[in-house]
Short mmCIF file of C-alpha atoms in Angstrom, two decimals:
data_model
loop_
_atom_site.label_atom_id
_atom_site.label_comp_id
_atom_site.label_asym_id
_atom_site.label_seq_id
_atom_site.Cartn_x
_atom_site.Cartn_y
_atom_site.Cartn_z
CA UNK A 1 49.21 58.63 -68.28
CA UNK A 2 48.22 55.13 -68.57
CA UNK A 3 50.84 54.28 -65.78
CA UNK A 4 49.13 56.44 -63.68
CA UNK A 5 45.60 54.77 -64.82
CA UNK A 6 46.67 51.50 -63.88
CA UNK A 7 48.35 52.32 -60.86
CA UNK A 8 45.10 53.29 -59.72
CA UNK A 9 43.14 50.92 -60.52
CA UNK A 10 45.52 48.45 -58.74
CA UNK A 11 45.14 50.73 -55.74
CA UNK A 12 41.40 49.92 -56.04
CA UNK A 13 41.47 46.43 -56.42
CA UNK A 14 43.91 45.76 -53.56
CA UNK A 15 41.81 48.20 -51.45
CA UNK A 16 38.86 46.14 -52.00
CA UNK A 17 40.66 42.92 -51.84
CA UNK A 18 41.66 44.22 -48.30
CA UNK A 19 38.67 45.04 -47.47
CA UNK A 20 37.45 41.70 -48.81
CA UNK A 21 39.47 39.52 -46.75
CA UNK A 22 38.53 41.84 -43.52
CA UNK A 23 35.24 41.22 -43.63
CA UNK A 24 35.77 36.89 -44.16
CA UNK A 25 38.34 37.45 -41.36
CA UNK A 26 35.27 38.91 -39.21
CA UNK A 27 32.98 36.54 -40.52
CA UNK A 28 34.76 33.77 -40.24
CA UNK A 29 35.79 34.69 -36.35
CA UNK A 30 31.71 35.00 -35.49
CA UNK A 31 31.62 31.36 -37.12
CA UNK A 32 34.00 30.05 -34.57
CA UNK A 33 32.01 31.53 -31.44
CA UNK A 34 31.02 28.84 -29.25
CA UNK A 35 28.70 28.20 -26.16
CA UNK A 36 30.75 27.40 -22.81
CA UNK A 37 29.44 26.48 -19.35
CA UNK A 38 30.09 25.06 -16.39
CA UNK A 39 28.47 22.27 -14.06
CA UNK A 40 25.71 23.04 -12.03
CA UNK A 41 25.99 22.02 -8.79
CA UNK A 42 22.61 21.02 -7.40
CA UNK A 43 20.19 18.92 -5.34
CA UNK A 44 18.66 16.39 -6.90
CA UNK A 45 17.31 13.06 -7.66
CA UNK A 46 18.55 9.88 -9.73
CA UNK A 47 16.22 6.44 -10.77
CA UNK A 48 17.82 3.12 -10.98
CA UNK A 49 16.58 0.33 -13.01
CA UNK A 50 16.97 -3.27 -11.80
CA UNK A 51 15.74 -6.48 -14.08
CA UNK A 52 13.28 -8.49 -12.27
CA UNK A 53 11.82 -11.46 -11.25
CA UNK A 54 7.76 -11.81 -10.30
CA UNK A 55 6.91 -14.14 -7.49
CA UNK A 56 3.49 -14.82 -5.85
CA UNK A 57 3.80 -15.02 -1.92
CA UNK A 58 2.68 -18.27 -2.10
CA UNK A 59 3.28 -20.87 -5.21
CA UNK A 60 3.47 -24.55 -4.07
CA UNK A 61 3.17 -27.99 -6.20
CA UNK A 62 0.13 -29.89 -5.25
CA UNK A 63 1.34 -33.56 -5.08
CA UNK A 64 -0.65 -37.19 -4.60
CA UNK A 65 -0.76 -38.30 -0.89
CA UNK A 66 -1.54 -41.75 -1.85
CA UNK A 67 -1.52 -44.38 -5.07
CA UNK A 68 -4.61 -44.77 -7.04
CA UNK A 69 -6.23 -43.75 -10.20
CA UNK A 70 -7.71 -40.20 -10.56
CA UNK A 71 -11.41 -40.39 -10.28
CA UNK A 72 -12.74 -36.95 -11.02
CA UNK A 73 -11.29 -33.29 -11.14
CA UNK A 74 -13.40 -30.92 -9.67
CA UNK A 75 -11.84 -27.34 -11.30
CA UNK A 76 -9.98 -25.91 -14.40
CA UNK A 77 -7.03 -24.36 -15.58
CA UNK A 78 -6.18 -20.97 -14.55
CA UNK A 79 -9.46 -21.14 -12.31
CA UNK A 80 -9.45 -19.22 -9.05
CA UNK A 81 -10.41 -21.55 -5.78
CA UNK A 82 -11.01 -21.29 -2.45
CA UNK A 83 -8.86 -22.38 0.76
CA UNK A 84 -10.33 -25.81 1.42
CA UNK A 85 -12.08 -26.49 -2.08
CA UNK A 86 -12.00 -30.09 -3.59
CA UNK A 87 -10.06 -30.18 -6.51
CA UNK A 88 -9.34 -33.65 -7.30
CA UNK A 89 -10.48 -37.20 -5.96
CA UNK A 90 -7.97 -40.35 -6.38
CA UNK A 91 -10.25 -43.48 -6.55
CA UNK A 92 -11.09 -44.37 -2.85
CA UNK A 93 -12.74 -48.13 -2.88
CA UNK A 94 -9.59 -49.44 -1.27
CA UNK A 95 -9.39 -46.90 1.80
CA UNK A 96 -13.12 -47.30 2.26
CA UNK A 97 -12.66 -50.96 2.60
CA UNK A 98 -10.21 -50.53 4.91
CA UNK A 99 -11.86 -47.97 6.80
CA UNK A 100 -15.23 -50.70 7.18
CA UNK A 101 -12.68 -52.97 8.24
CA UNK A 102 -10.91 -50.95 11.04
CA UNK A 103 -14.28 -49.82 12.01
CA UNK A 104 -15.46 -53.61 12.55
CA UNK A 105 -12.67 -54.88 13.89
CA UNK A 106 -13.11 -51.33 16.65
CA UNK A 107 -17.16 -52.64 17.37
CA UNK A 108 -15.65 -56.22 18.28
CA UNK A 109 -13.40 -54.87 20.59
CA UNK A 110 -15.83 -52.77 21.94
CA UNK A 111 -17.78 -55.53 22.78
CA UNK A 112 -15.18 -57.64 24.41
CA UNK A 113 -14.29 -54.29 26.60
CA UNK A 114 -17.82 -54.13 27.47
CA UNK A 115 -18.19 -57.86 28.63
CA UNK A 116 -14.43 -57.62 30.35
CA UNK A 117 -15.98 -54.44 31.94
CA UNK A 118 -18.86 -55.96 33.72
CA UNK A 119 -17.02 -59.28 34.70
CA UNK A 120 -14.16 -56.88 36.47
CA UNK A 121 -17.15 -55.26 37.95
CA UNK A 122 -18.31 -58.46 39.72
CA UNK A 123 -14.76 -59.32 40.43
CA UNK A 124 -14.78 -62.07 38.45
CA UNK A 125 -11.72 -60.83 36.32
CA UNK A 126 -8.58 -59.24 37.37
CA UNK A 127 -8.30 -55.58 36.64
CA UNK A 128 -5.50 -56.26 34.68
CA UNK A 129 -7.69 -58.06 32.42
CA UNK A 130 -10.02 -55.25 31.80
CA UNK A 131 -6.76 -53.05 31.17
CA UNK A 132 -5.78 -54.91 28.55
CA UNK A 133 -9.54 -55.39 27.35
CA UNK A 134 -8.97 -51.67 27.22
CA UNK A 135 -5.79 -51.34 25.73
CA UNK A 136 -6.92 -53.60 22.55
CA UNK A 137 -10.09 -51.07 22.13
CA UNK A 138 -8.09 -48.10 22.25
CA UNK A 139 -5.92 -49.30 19.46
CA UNK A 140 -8.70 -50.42 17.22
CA UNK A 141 -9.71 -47.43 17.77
CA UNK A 142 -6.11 -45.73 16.17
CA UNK A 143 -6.96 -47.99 13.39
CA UNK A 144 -10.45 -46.33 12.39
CA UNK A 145 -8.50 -42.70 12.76
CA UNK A 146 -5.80 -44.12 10.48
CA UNK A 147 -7.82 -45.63 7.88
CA UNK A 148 -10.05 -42.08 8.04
CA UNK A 149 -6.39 -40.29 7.32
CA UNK A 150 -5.69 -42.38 4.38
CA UNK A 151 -9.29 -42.26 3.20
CA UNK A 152 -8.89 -38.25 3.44
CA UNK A 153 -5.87 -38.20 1.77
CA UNK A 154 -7.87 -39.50 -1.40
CA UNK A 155 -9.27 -35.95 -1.39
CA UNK A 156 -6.66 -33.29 -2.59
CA UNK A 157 -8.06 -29.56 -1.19
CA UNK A 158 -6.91 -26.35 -1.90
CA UNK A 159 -4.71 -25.39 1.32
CA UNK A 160 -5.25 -21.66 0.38
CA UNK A 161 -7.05 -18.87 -2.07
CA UNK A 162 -5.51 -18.88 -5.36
CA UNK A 163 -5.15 -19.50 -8.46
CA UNK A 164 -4.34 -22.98 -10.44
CA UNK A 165 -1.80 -23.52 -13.11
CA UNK A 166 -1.88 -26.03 -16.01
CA UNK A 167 -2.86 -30.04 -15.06
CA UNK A 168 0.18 -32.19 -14.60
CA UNK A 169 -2.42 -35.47 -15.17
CA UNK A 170 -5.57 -36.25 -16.73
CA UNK A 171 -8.93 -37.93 -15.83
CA UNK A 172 -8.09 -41.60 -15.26
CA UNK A 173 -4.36 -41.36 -14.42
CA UNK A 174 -2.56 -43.64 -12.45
CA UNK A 175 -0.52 -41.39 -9.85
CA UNK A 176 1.86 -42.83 -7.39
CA UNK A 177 2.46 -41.46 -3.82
CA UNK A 178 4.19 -38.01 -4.60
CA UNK A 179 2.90 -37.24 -7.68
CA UNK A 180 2.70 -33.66 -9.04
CA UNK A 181 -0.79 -32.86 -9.93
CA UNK A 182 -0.69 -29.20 -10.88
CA UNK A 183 0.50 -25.62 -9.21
CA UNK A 184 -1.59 -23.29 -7.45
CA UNK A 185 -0.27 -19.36 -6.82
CA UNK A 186 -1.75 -17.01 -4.17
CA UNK A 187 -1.61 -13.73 -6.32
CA UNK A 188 -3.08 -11.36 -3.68
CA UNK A 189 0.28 -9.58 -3.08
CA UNK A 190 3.12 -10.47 -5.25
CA UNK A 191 7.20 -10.70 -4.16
CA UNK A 192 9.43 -8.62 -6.56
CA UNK A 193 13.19 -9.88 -6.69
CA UNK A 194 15.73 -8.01 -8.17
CA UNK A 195 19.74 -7.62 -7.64
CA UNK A 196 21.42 -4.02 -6.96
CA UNK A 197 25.10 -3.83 -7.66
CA UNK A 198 27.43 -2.87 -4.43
CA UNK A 199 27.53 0.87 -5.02
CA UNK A 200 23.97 1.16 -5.31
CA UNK A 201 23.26 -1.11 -2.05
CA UNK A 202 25.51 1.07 0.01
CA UNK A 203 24.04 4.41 -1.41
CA UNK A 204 20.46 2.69 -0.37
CA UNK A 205 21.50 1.71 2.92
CA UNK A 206 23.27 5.33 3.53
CA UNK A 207 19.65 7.14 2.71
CA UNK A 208 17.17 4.11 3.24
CA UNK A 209 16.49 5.10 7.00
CA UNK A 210 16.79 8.99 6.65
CA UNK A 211 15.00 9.70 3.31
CA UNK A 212 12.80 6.87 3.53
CA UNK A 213 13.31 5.08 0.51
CA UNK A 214 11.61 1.69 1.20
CA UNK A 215 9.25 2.75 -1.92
CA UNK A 216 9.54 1.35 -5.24
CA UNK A 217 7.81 1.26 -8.39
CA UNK A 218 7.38 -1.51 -10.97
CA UNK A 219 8.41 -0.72 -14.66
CA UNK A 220 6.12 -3.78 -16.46
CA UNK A 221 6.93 -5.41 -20.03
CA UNK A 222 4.73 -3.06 -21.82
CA UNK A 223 6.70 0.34 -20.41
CA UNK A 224 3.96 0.97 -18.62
CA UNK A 225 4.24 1.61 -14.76
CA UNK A 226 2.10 -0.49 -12.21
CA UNK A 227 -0.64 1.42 -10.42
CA UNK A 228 0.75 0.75 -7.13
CA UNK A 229 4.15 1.26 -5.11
CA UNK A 230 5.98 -1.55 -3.74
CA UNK A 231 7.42 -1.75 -0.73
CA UNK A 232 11.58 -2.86 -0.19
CA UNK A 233 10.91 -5.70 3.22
CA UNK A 234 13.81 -8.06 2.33
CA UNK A 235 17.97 -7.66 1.60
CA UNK A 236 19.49 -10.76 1.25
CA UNK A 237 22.92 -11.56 3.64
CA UNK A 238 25.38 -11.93 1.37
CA UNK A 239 26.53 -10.72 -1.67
CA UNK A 240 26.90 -12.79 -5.04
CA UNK A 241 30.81 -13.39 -5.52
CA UNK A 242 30.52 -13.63 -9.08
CA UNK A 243 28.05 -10.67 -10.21
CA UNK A 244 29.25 -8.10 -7.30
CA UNK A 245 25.10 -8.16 -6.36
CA UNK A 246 23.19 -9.06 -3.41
CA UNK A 247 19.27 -9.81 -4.01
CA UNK A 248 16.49 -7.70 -2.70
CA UNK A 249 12.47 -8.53 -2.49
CA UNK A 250 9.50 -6.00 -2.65
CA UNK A 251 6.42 -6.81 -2.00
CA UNK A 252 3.19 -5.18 -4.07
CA UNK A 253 0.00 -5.74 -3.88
CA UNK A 254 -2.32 -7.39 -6.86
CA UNK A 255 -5.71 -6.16 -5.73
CA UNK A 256 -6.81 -6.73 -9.64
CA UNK A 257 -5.04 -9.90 -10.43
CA UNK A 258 -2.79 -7.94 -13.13
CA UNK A 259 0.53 -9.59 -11.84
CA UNK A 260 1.20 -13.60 -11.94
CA UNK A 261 3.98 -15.40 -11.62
CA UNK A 262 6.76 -15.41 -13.53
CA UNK A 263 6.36 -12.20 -14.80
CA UNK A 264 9.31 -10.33 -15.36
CA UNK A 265 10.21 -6.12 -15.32
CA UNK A 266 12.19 -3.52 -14.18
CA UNK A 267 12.12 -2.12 -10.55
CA UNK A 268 12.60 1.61 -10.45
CA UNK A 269 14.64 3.07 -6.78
CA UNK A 270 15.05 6.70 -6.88
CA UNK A 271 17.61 7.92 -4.31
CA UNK A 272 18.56 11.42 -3.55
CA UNK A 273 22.08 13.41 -4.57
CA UNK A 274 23.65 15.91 -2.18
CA UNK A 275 25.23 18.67 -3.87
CA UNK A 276 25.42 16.63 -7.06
CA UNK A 277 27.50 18.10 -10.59
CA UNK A 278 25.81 17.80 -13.33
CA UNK A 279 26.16 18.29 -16.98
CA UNK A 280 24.60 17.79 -20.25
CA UNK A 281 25.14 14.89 -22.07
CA UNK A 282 25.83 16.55 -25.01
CA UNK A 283 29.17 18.37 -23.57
CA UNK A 284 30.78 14.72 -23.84
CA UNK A 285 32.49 12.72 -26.27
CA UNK A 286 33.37 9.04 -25.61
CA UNK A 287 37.06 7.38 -26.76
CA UNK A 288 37.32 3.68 -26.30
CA UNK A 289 34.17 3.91 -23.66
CA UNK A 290 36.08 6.13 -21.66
CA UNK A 291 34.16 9.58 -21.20
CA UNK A 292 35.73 13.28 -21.98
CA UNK A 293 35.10 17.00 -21.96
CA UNK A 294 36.56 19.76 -23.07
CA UNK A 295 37.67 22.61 -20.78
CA UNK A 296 38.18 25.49 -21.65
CA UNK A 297 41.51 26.69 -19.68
CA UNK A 298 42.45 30.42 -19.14
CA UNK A 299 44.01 31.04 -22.30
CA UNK A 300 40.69 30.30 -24.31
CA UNK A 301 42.40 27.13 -25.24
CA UNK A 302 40.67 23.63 -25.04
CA UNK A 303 42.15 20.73 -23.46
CA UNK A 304 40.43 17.08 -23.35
CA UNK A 305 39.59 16.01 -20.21
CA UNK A 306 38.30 12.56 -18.77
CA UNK A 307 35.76 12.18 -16.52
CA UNK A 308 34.15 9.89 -14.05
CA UNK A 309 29.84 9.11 -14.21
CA UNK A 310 28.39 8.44 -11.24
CA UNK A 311 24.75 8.70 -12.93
CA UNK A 312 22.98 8.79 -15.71
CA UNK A 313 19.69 10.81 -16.16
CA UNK A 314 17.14 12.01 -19.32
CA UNK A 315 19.77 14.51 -21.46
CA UNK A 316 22.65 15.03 -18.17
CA UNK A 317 25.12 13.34 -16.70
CA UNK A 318 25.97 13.07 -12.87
CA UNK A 319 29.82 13.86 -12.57
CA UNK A 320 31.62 11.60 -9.85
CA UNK A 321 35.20 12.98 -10.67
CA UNK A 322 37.12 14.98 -13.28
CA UNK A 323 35.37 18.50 -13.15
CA UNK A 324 34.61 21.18 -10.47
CA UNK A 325 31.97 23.65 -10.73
CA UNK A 326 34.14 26.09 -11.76
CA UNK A 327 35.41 24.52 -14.72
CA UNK A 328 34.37 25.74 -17.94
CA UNK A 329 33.08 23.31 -20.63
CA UNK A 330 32.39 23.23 -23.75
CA UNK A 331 29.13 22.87 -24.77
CA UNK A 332 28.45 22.40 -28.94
CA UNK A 333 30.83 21.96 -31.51
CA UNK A 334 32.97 19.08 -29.97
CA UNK A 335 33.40 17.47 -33.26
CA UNK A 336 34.71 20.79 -34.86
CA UNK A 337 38.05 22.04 -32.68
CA UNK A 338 40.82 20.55 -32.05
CA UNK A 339 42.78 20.17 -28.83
CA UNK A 340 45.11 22.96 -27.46
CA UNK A 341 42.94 25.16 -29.98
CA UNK A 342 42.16 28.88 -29.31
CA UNK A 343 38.76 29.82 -29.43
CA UNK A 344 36.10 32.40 -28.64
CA UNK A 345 33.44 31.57 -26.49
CA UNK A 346 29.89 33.03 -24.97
CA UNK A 347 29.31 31.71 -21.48
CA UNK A 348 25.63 30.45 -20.96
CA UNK A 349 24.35 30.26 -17.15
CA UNK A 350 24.45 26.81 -15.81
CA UNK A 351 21.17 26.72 -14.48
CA UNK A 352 19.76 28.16 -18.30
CA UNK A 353 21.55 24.99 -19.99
CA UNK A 354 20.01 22.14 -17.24
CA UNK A 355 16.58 23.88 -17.79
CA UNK A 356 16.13 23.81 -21.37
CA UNK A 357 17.27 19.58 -21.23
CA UNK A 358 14.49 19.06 -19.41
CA UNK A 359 15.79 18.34 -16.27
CA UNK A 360 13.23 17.10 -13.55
CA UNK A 361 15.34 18.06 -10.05
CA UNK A 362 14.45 19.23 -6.59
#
């Protein structure tokens, strides 16, 4: 009788130990469920970001024209002038000495022309005479004009609207002919340089003319993006040897001063993608910078997969080679299978994936 008792009750434990290990075997195949998809193949739209460089259209030195000591300075640091504003006066006694001079030495001559004039008028000199009467005024003459040049030259003028930079000499100063005095920028529209790597310069050039892409914008230091557009006007000729780049210039416009020279930022070129594959970012796994997927084959097994980026974007890759848009991918647990594993899988829609990344595409 007891026999029989604990036969039974062995038949109810391994019943429920059966029963047990049924339900963890369900369990633990709902754990290993994962979310597949596939790329989305789509129109849409990448930005580029290029380092640059922030030129005014015109920044020249302002330089001494002739040797003497500064006399006065007429404006300030970082002041705005006008085209043909005085800004600084070298000492001029000496040029206005020889200025009186040329200008004496041109009335003496005068009045030797005059008397020559009057005798070759009663015949009483040769014409010759009075040509060479006249030949002496007219270079006295050049002498006055010259000395008036080298007086003016005393007087350094702004050659343009702008704005000045830092002194280069003080009040009193001994400057020589050539001299740097200071630097004056015309900010009123600014030149933007920046270098694009080959494959970017040939995708611009492919949709420059049909998509009209000549329109950039300006990423400044702070993150923040300059109120207006820029426009692409310049592509240098060759190509940098060493870097793989070849330069380009936009210009902007500074209608509020904001932008100097020297500034640096980031250009931003959007350019269209035909028929682009995309996928999130989160599908991939990186080995020695070298990027892979899994796929999911048609056994429900995984197999690694490298891949080629042709873009990067907010959350999603753009997928130059490796993948078609009817593989299937895996999308979460990367980090817990195991290649050639067998797994279950949901599919989720393509297009349900993208949207919840927050993908901006046309």
């Amino acid at each position: 009788m007891k026999r029989i008792i604990m036969l039974m009750l062995m038949s109810v434990c391994a019943l429920l130990f059966y029963t047990s290990c049924s339900h963890k075997e369900e369990e633990k195949e709902e754990e290993v469920s994962y979310s597949v998809t596939s790329p989305l193949k789509t129109d849409t739209t990448i930005t580029n970001q290029f380092v640059c460089q922030i030129h005014a259209i015109q920044h020249i030195e302002l330089r001494a024209l002739e040797k003497g000591y500064l006399q006065k300075i007429f404006v300030d640091e970082g002041q705005s002038v006008r085209k043909g504003q005085l800004m600084f006066q070298i000492l001029p006694i000496q040029y206005q000495a020889e200025l009186q001079k040329a200008e004496a030495e041109a009335s003496f001559v005068g009045v030797e022309f005059k008397n020559t004039k009057a005798l070759a008028d009663s015949n009483i000199v040769s014409k010759n005479e009075l040509a060479l009467a006249k030949a002496k005024l007219d270079k006295a003459n050049a002498e006055v004009s010259l000395a008036k040049v080298h007086l003016g030259f005393t007087e350094v003028r702004a050659p343009f609207d702008g704005i000045m930079d830092h002194f280069q000499v003080r009040l009193g100063s001994l400057v020589n002919e050539g001299d740097l005095l200071t630097t004056l920028s015309d900010n009123s529209k600014m030149w933007v340089y920046f270098n694009v790597p080959e494959a970017e310069y040939l995708n611009y050039k492919t949709h420059a003319q049909q998509e009209n892409l000549n329109s950039v914008n300006l990423l400044m230091a702070n993150q923040r993006i300059y109120d207006h557009s820029g426009v692409v006007q310049t592509i240098e000729a060759d190509f940098n040897n060493e870097t793989g780049n070849i330069a380009f210039r936009a210009t902007f416009p500074n209608p509020n001063g904001l932008l100097r020279h020297g500034e640096t930022g980031n250009i931003q070129m959007t350019l269209p993608l035909k028929n682009a594959l995309i996928i999130p970012q989160k599908a991939t796994f990186e080995v020695l910078e070298k990027k892979y997927v899994y796929v999911v084959d048609k056994d429900n097994k995984i197999r690694s997969r490298e891949i080629s980026i042709a873009a990067e974007m907010p959350h999603i890759f753009v997928v130059r080679s490796g993948l078609s848009k009817d593989d299937k991918i895996l999308l979460e647990g990367l980090r817990q299978v195991r290649e050639n594993e067998k797994i279950a899988y949901k599919f989720v829609q393509p297009a349900s994936v993208i949207s919840n990344l927050e993908l901006y595409a046309e």
